Amino acid sequence: MNKKDNNDNESEPLIKVTYPRWWRGLPSLLIMMIISNIDVLILNDFIEYHYAKVYQVNSTSSEVRREICLNESSSSSSLFSTTTSKSPIATTTSLSNLVQAATARLNVYIYLSATVPAIITSILLGANCDRIGRKSLIALPFVGKITRYTILSSVIYFNLSEWLIILAVMCDGLCGAASLCILSAFAYVADCTTPKNRTPATIIANISIASSRILPLITLGFYLKSHHFIVAMLIALGLSIFGFIFTLIFQPESNVKARKFNILQQLAQVRLAPVKNILKVYFVKRLESKQRRLLINIGTHLGFIVMLCGHVAVFFLYLYGSPFCFDSFRVGILTVVQISTAVLLTIPFTLTIAKRTDSLFIPMIGCLCYMTQFLILGATKYLWMLYLGVCIGSIFFVTTPIIRSRISKLVEPNEYAVVFILASIFESAGYYAISAFANEIYRLSLSFDSGFVFFILAFVGILPLVFMIYLFIVERRLKRPSIKPTTSINE
């Protein structure tokens, strides 16, 4: 009896592995999202302001620029004349549309130039994520942001060439950008949760990301009405430095094997060999059709990313132009309305539905709501319809994290990071490529319908919808009891 007890004791691990609380990964993520949201608004506004000066539009304040835009949209057939080097002859294209087209064109160059660095970083670091840990991949994007805002602050203060903006975004992409931080944070959540509480944790993390946009959009939108770009950029730079230091000191590591290394030692563990495992994980034979279900869930998730990236890329620029002619403050108000609606819906959803089921009907509804938002944005000329559309679209942000949670349940714990690499490529490199494509569509459609790009995005939503319907059929068949054929005694 004593010998058995001794053997039992020897089989037990001497050190019990403990994981940090899953929400310990949220502070660094929220800081990164605040920084990113500052940049989305300020970069669009600055480029728009820059080209307004190039085309000699009298835009000393956002209110004056809005009045010019509204006047032009109400007299679209008039002849406009400009004598700048960009357009030295008279044209029937309004000055605000010329500014919009130039802004969209520079956005295309910015996003395309950052695509390749982001792809390289996403593949290399993503493939090594389970080897080097989560903390270093959460911290590295802050280095990119520090570089980005240092360059952008110099561009604004010294009135340097617009091509330095492209260099700043390339440096950001080379460090993984915000998407690497997001993916690493969700891998962190997956490490520190069980399948039972992973869905609510994932939804809370998603809504925390969304709610982090409220304060910067309102305050910065109001502040930028007088175009004080340099102070806003310096604030973003300060937050980037603070976020990096905070992550170094207070962010615990969730990967047990990587805890003995500091960040530099973790990054030094990067190898090329794990890159070949990126696609291998998707083709591992799994029980109960898990391989097929995993691929379909990944396809659905990537479809959502395309819709989201396309929306983010052109939404602010679209609102700056006719017929709405918003300034940064009005853009911030509209975005906050959508975020606030999503947060309010998340509270009852997380406490009730999310704890009980991860049914595919839930993200299906969210996808349909997002498609409805796109159709409204593309068709409406009325302000109240604009607000109605974003409120309907907010359901997408509440329901679709279920797909991310379902993916993590279909793989082994040591595959969490690798399985999200494809999503990481889409959310970093794909963001730049999709954004460039969306901006080019927007630029080309300015001559006939500036909202045309939203109809394209609504059409894209059909693909993940079809995937979810097919997945629902597959899972329904799996739940049916298998009936074994009976053989006759006479046979």
Short mmCIF file of C-alpha atoms in Angstrom, two decimals, residues 107-319:
data_model
loop_
_atom_site.label_atom_id
_atom_site.label_comp_id
_atom_site.label_asym_id
_atom_site.label_seq_id
_atom_site.Cartn_x
_atom_site.Cartn_y
_atom_site.Cartn_z
CA ASN A 107 -3.56 55.70 -49.25
CA VAL A 108 -3.10 53.08 -51.98
CA TYR A 109 0.66 53.75 -52.06
CA ILE A 110 0.86 53.70 -48.27
CA TYR A 111 -0.97 50.39 -47.89
CA LEU A 112 0.79 48.62 -50.78
CA SER A 113 4.25 49.62 -49.54
CA ALA A 114 3.53 48.11 -46.11
CA THR A 115 2.11 44.83 -47.45
CA VAL A 116 5.36 42.91 -48.05
CA PRO A 117 7.04 43.83 -44.70
CA ALA A 118 3.86 42.89 -42.85
CA ILE A 119 3.64 39.52 -44.66
CA ILE A 120 7.25 38.65 -43.80
CA THR A 121 6.83 39.59 -40.15
CA SER A 122 3.48 37.83 -39.76
CA ILE A 123 4.75 34.56 -41.24
CA LEU A 124 8.10 34.50 -39.44
CA LEU A 125 6.95 35.60 -35.98
CA GLY A 126 3.58 33.90 -36.18
CA ALA A 127 5.15 30.55 -37.01
CA ASN A 128 7.46 30.91 -33.99
CA CYS A 129 4.78 32.20 -31.61
CA ASP A 130 4.53 28.97 -29.60
CA ARG A 131 8.33 28.84 -29.46
CA ILE A 132 9.12 32.40 -28.39
CA GLY A 133 6.00 33.18 -26.35
CA ARG A 134 3.29 35.84 -26.42
CA LYS A 135 4.86 38.70 -24.46
CA SER A 136 7.52 39.57 -27.04
CA LEU A 137 4.94 39.61 -29.84
CA ILE A 138 2.68 41.91 -27.84
CA ALA A 139 5.62 44.26 -27.14
CA LEU A 140 7.22 44.35 -30.60
CA PRO A 141 4.40 46.33 -32.32
CA PHE A 142 4.98 49.15 -29.82
CA VAL A 143 8.50 49.51 -31.26
CA GLY A 144 6.93 49.91 -34.69
CA LYS A 145 4.52 52.53 -33.37
CA ILE A 146 7.35 54.48 -31.72
CA THR A 147 9.20 54.57 -35.05
CA ARG A 148 6.03 55.43 -36.95
CA TYR A 149 5.03 58.38 -34.80
CA THR A 150 8.59 59.71 -34.60
CA ILE A 151 8.69 59.93 -38.40
CA LEU A 152 5.14 61.28 -38.73
CA SER A 153 5.77 63.95 -36.09
CA SER A 154 8.83 65.05 -38.06
CA VAL A 155 6.82 65.14 -41.30
CA ILE A 156 4.18 67.38 -39.74
CA TYR A 157 6.53 69.66 -37.80
CA PHE A 158 9.11 70.20 -40.56
CA ASN A 159 6.61 69.93 -43.45
CA LEU A 160 8.59 67.08 -45.04
CA SER A 161 7.76 65.03 -48.12
CA GLU A 162 4.60 62.91 -48.11
CA TRP A 163 6.72 59.88 -49.09
CA LEU A 164 8.08 59.77 -45.54
CA ILE A 165 4.54 58.84 -44.48
CA ILE A 166 4.97 55.69 -46.57
CA LEU A 167 8.29 54.96 -44.83
CA ALA A 168 6.63 55.37 -41.41
CA VAL A 169 3.90 52.87 -42.26
CA MET A 170 6.46 50.41 -43.68
CA CYS A 171 8.39 50.47 -40.38
CA ASP A 172 5.15 49.86 -38.52
CA GLY A 173 4.32 46.91 -40.77
CA LEU A 174 7.81 45.45 -40.34
CA CYS A 175 7.16 45.22 -36.57
CA GLY A 176 3.82 43.51 -37.12
CA ALA A 177 1.58 46.57 -36.60
CA ALA A 178 -1.43 46.44 -34.29
CA SER A 179 -2.71 43.20 -35.80
CA LEU A 180 0.25 41.20 -34.44
CA CYS A 181 -0.52 42.57 -30.98
CA ILE A 182 -4.20 41.64 -31.40
CA LEU A 183 -3.48 38.07 -32.54
CA SER A 184 -0.91 37.54 -29.78
CA ALA A 185 -3.36 38.86 -27.19
CA PHE A 186 -6.06 36.44 -28.37
CA ALA A 187 -3.54 33.58 -28.24
CA TYR A 188 -2.83 34.77 -24.68
CA VAL A 189 -6.56 34.57 -23.86
CA ALA A 190 -6.72 31.06 -25.35
CA ASP A 191 -3.72 29.99 -23.23
CA CYS A 192 -5.32 31.17 -20.01
CA THR A 193 -8.91 29.96 -20.50
CA THR A 194 -10.76 26.67 -20.72
CA PRO A 195 -13.17 25.75 -23.55
CA LYS A 196 -16.03 26.51 -21.16
CA ASN A 197 -15.16 30.17 -20.49
CA ARG A 198 -13.27 30.92 -23.72
CA THR A 199 -16.25 32.23 -25.69
CA PRO A 200 -17.27 34.88 -23.09
CA ALA A 201 -13.60 35.85 -22.63
CA THR A 202 -13.12 36.24 -26.39
CA ILE A 203 -16.25 38.37 -26.71
CA ILE A 204 -15.22 40.58 -23.78
CA ALA A 205 -11.76 41.03 -25.34
CA ASN A 206 -13.32 42.03 -28.67
CA ILE A 207 -15.65 44.54 -27.10
CA SER A 208 -12.82 45.92 -24.96
CA ILE A 209 -11.01 46.62 -28.21
CA ALA A 210 -14.07 48.38 -29.58
CA SER A 211 -14.76 50.40 -26.42
CA SER A 212 -11.15 51.62 -26.36
CA ARG A 213 -12.00 53.69 -29.44
CA ILE A 214 -14.64 55.86 -27.73
CA LEU A 215 -12.47 58.31 -25.78
CA PRO A 216 -9.78 58.95 -28.45
CA LEU A 217 -12.34 59.39 -31.23
CA ILE A 218 -14.40 61.94 -29.28
CA THR A 219 -11.53 63.95 -27.80
CA LEU A 220 -9.26 63.80 -30.85
CA GLY A 221 -12.13 64.48 -33.24
CA PHE A 222 -12.97 67.67 -31.36
CA TYR A 223 -9.31 68.65 -31.05
CA LEU A 224 -8.56 68.20 -34.76
CA LYS A 225 -11.24 70.70 -35.74
CA SER A 226 -8.44 73.28 -35.59
CA HIS A 227 -5.83 70.92 -37.18
CA HIS A 228 -3.30 70.70 -34.33
CA PHE A 229 -1.71 67.55 -35.73
CA ILE A 230 1.72 67.77 -34.10
CA VAL A 231 0.41 67.64 -30.51
CA ALA A 232 -1.82 64.66 -31.31
CA MET A 233 1.11 62.82 -32.90
CA LEU A 234 3.31 63.49 -29.87
CA ILE A 235 0.55 62.12 -27.61
CA ALA A 236 0.45 58.95 -29.74
CA LEU A 237 4.25 58.72 -29.52
CA GLY A 238 4.12 59.08 -25.73
CA LEU A 239 1.46 56.37 -25.47
CA SER A 240 3.60 54.08 -27.64
CA ILE A 241 6.59 54.50 -25.33
CA PHE A 242 4.37 53.98 -22.26
CA GLY A 243 2.79 50.85 -23.77
CA PHE A 244 6.17 49.33 -24.52
CA ILE A 245 7.47 49.95 -20.99
CA PHE A 246 4.21 48.71 -19.44
CA THR A 247 4.38 45.46 -21.43
CA LEU A 248 8.01 44.90 -20.47
CA ILE A 249 7.36 45.33 -16.75
CA PHE A 250 3.78 44.24 -16.03
CA GLN A 251 2.77 41.81 -18.80
CA PRO A 252 3.19 38.19 -17.60
CA GLU A 253 4.11 35.45 -20.07
CA SER A 254 1.43 32.81 -20.70
CA ASN A 255 3.69 30.40 -22.60
CA VAL A 256 5.32 28.20 -19.96
CA LYS A 257 8.39 27.28 -22.04
CA ALA A 258 9.19 30.93 -22.80
CA ARG A 259 8.97 32.26 -19.23
CA LYS A 260 12.68 31.76 -18.54
CA PHE A 261 13.68 34.17 -21.33
CA ASN A 262 13.51 37.95 -21.53
CA ILE A 263 12.06 39.60 -24.63
CA LEU A 264 15.35 39.83 -26.53
CA GLN A 265 16.12 36.19 -25.74
CA GLN A 266 12.61 35.21 -26.87
CA LEU A 267 13.03 36.98 -30.21
CA ALA A 268 16.44 35.33 -30.60
CA GLN A 269 14.64 31.96 -30.59
CA VAL A 270 13.08 32.70 -34.00
CA ARG A 271 13.86 29.99 -36.55
CA LEU A 272 12.90 29.42 -40.18
CA ALA A 273 12.04 25.74 -39.66
CA PRO A 274 8.63 26.32 -37.97
CA VAL A 275 7.46 28.30 -41.02
CA LYS A 276 6.77 25.05 -42.87
CA ASN A 277 4.23 24.13 -40.18
CA ILE A 278 1.97 27.07 -41.03
CA LEU A 279 -0.21 25.14 -43.46
CA LYS A 280 0.47 21.69 -41.99
CA VAL A 281 -1.75 22.35 -38.97
CA TYR A 282 -4.77 22.83 -41.24
CA PHE A 283 -4.37 19.41 -42.84
CA VAL A 284 -3.81 17.27 -39.76
CA LYS A 285 -6.33 14.43 -39.65
CA ARG A 286 -8.73 15.05 -36.76
CA LEU A 287 -11.67 13.16 -35.32
CA GLU A 288 -15.32 14.06 -35.99
CA SER A 289 -14.56 16.02 -39.17
CA LYS A 290 -12.65 18.61 -37.12
CA GLN A 291 -10.23 19.24 -39.98
CA ARG A 292 -13.02 20.19 -42.39
CA ARG A 293 -14.81 22.24 -39.74
CA LEU A 294 -11.55 24.04 -38.89
CA LEU A 295 -10.95 25.01 -42.53
CA ILE A 296 -14.52 26.28 -42.93
CA ASN A 297 -14.31 28.31 -39.72
CA ILE A 298 -10.98 29.79 -40.87
CA GLY A 299 -12.51 30.68 -44.24
CA THR A 300 -15.42 32.37 -42.49
CA HIS A 301 -13.07 34.32 -40.23
CA LEU A 302 -11.00 35.50 -43.21
CA GLY A 303 -14.16 36.64 -44.96
CA PHE A 304 -15.04 38.74 -41.92
CA ILE A 305 -11.54 40.25 -41.97
CA VAL A 306 -11.92 41.29 -45.62
CA MET A 307 -15.22 43.01 -44.82
CA LEU A 308 -13.81 44.72 -41.73
CA CYS A 309 -10.55 45.87 -43.35
CA GLY A 310 -12.35 47.25 -46.38
CA HIS A 311 -14.78 49.12 -44.16
CA VAL A 312 -12.08 50.65 -41.95
CA ALA A 313 -10.00 51.65 -44.99
CA VAL A 314 -12.59 53.89 -46.67
CA PHE A 315 -15.21 54.72 -44.02
CA PHE A 316 -13.64 57.93 -42.69
CA LEU A 317 -12.59 59.09 -46.15
CA TYR A 318 -16.11 58.49 -47.46
CA LEU A 319 -17.63 60.54 -44.65
#
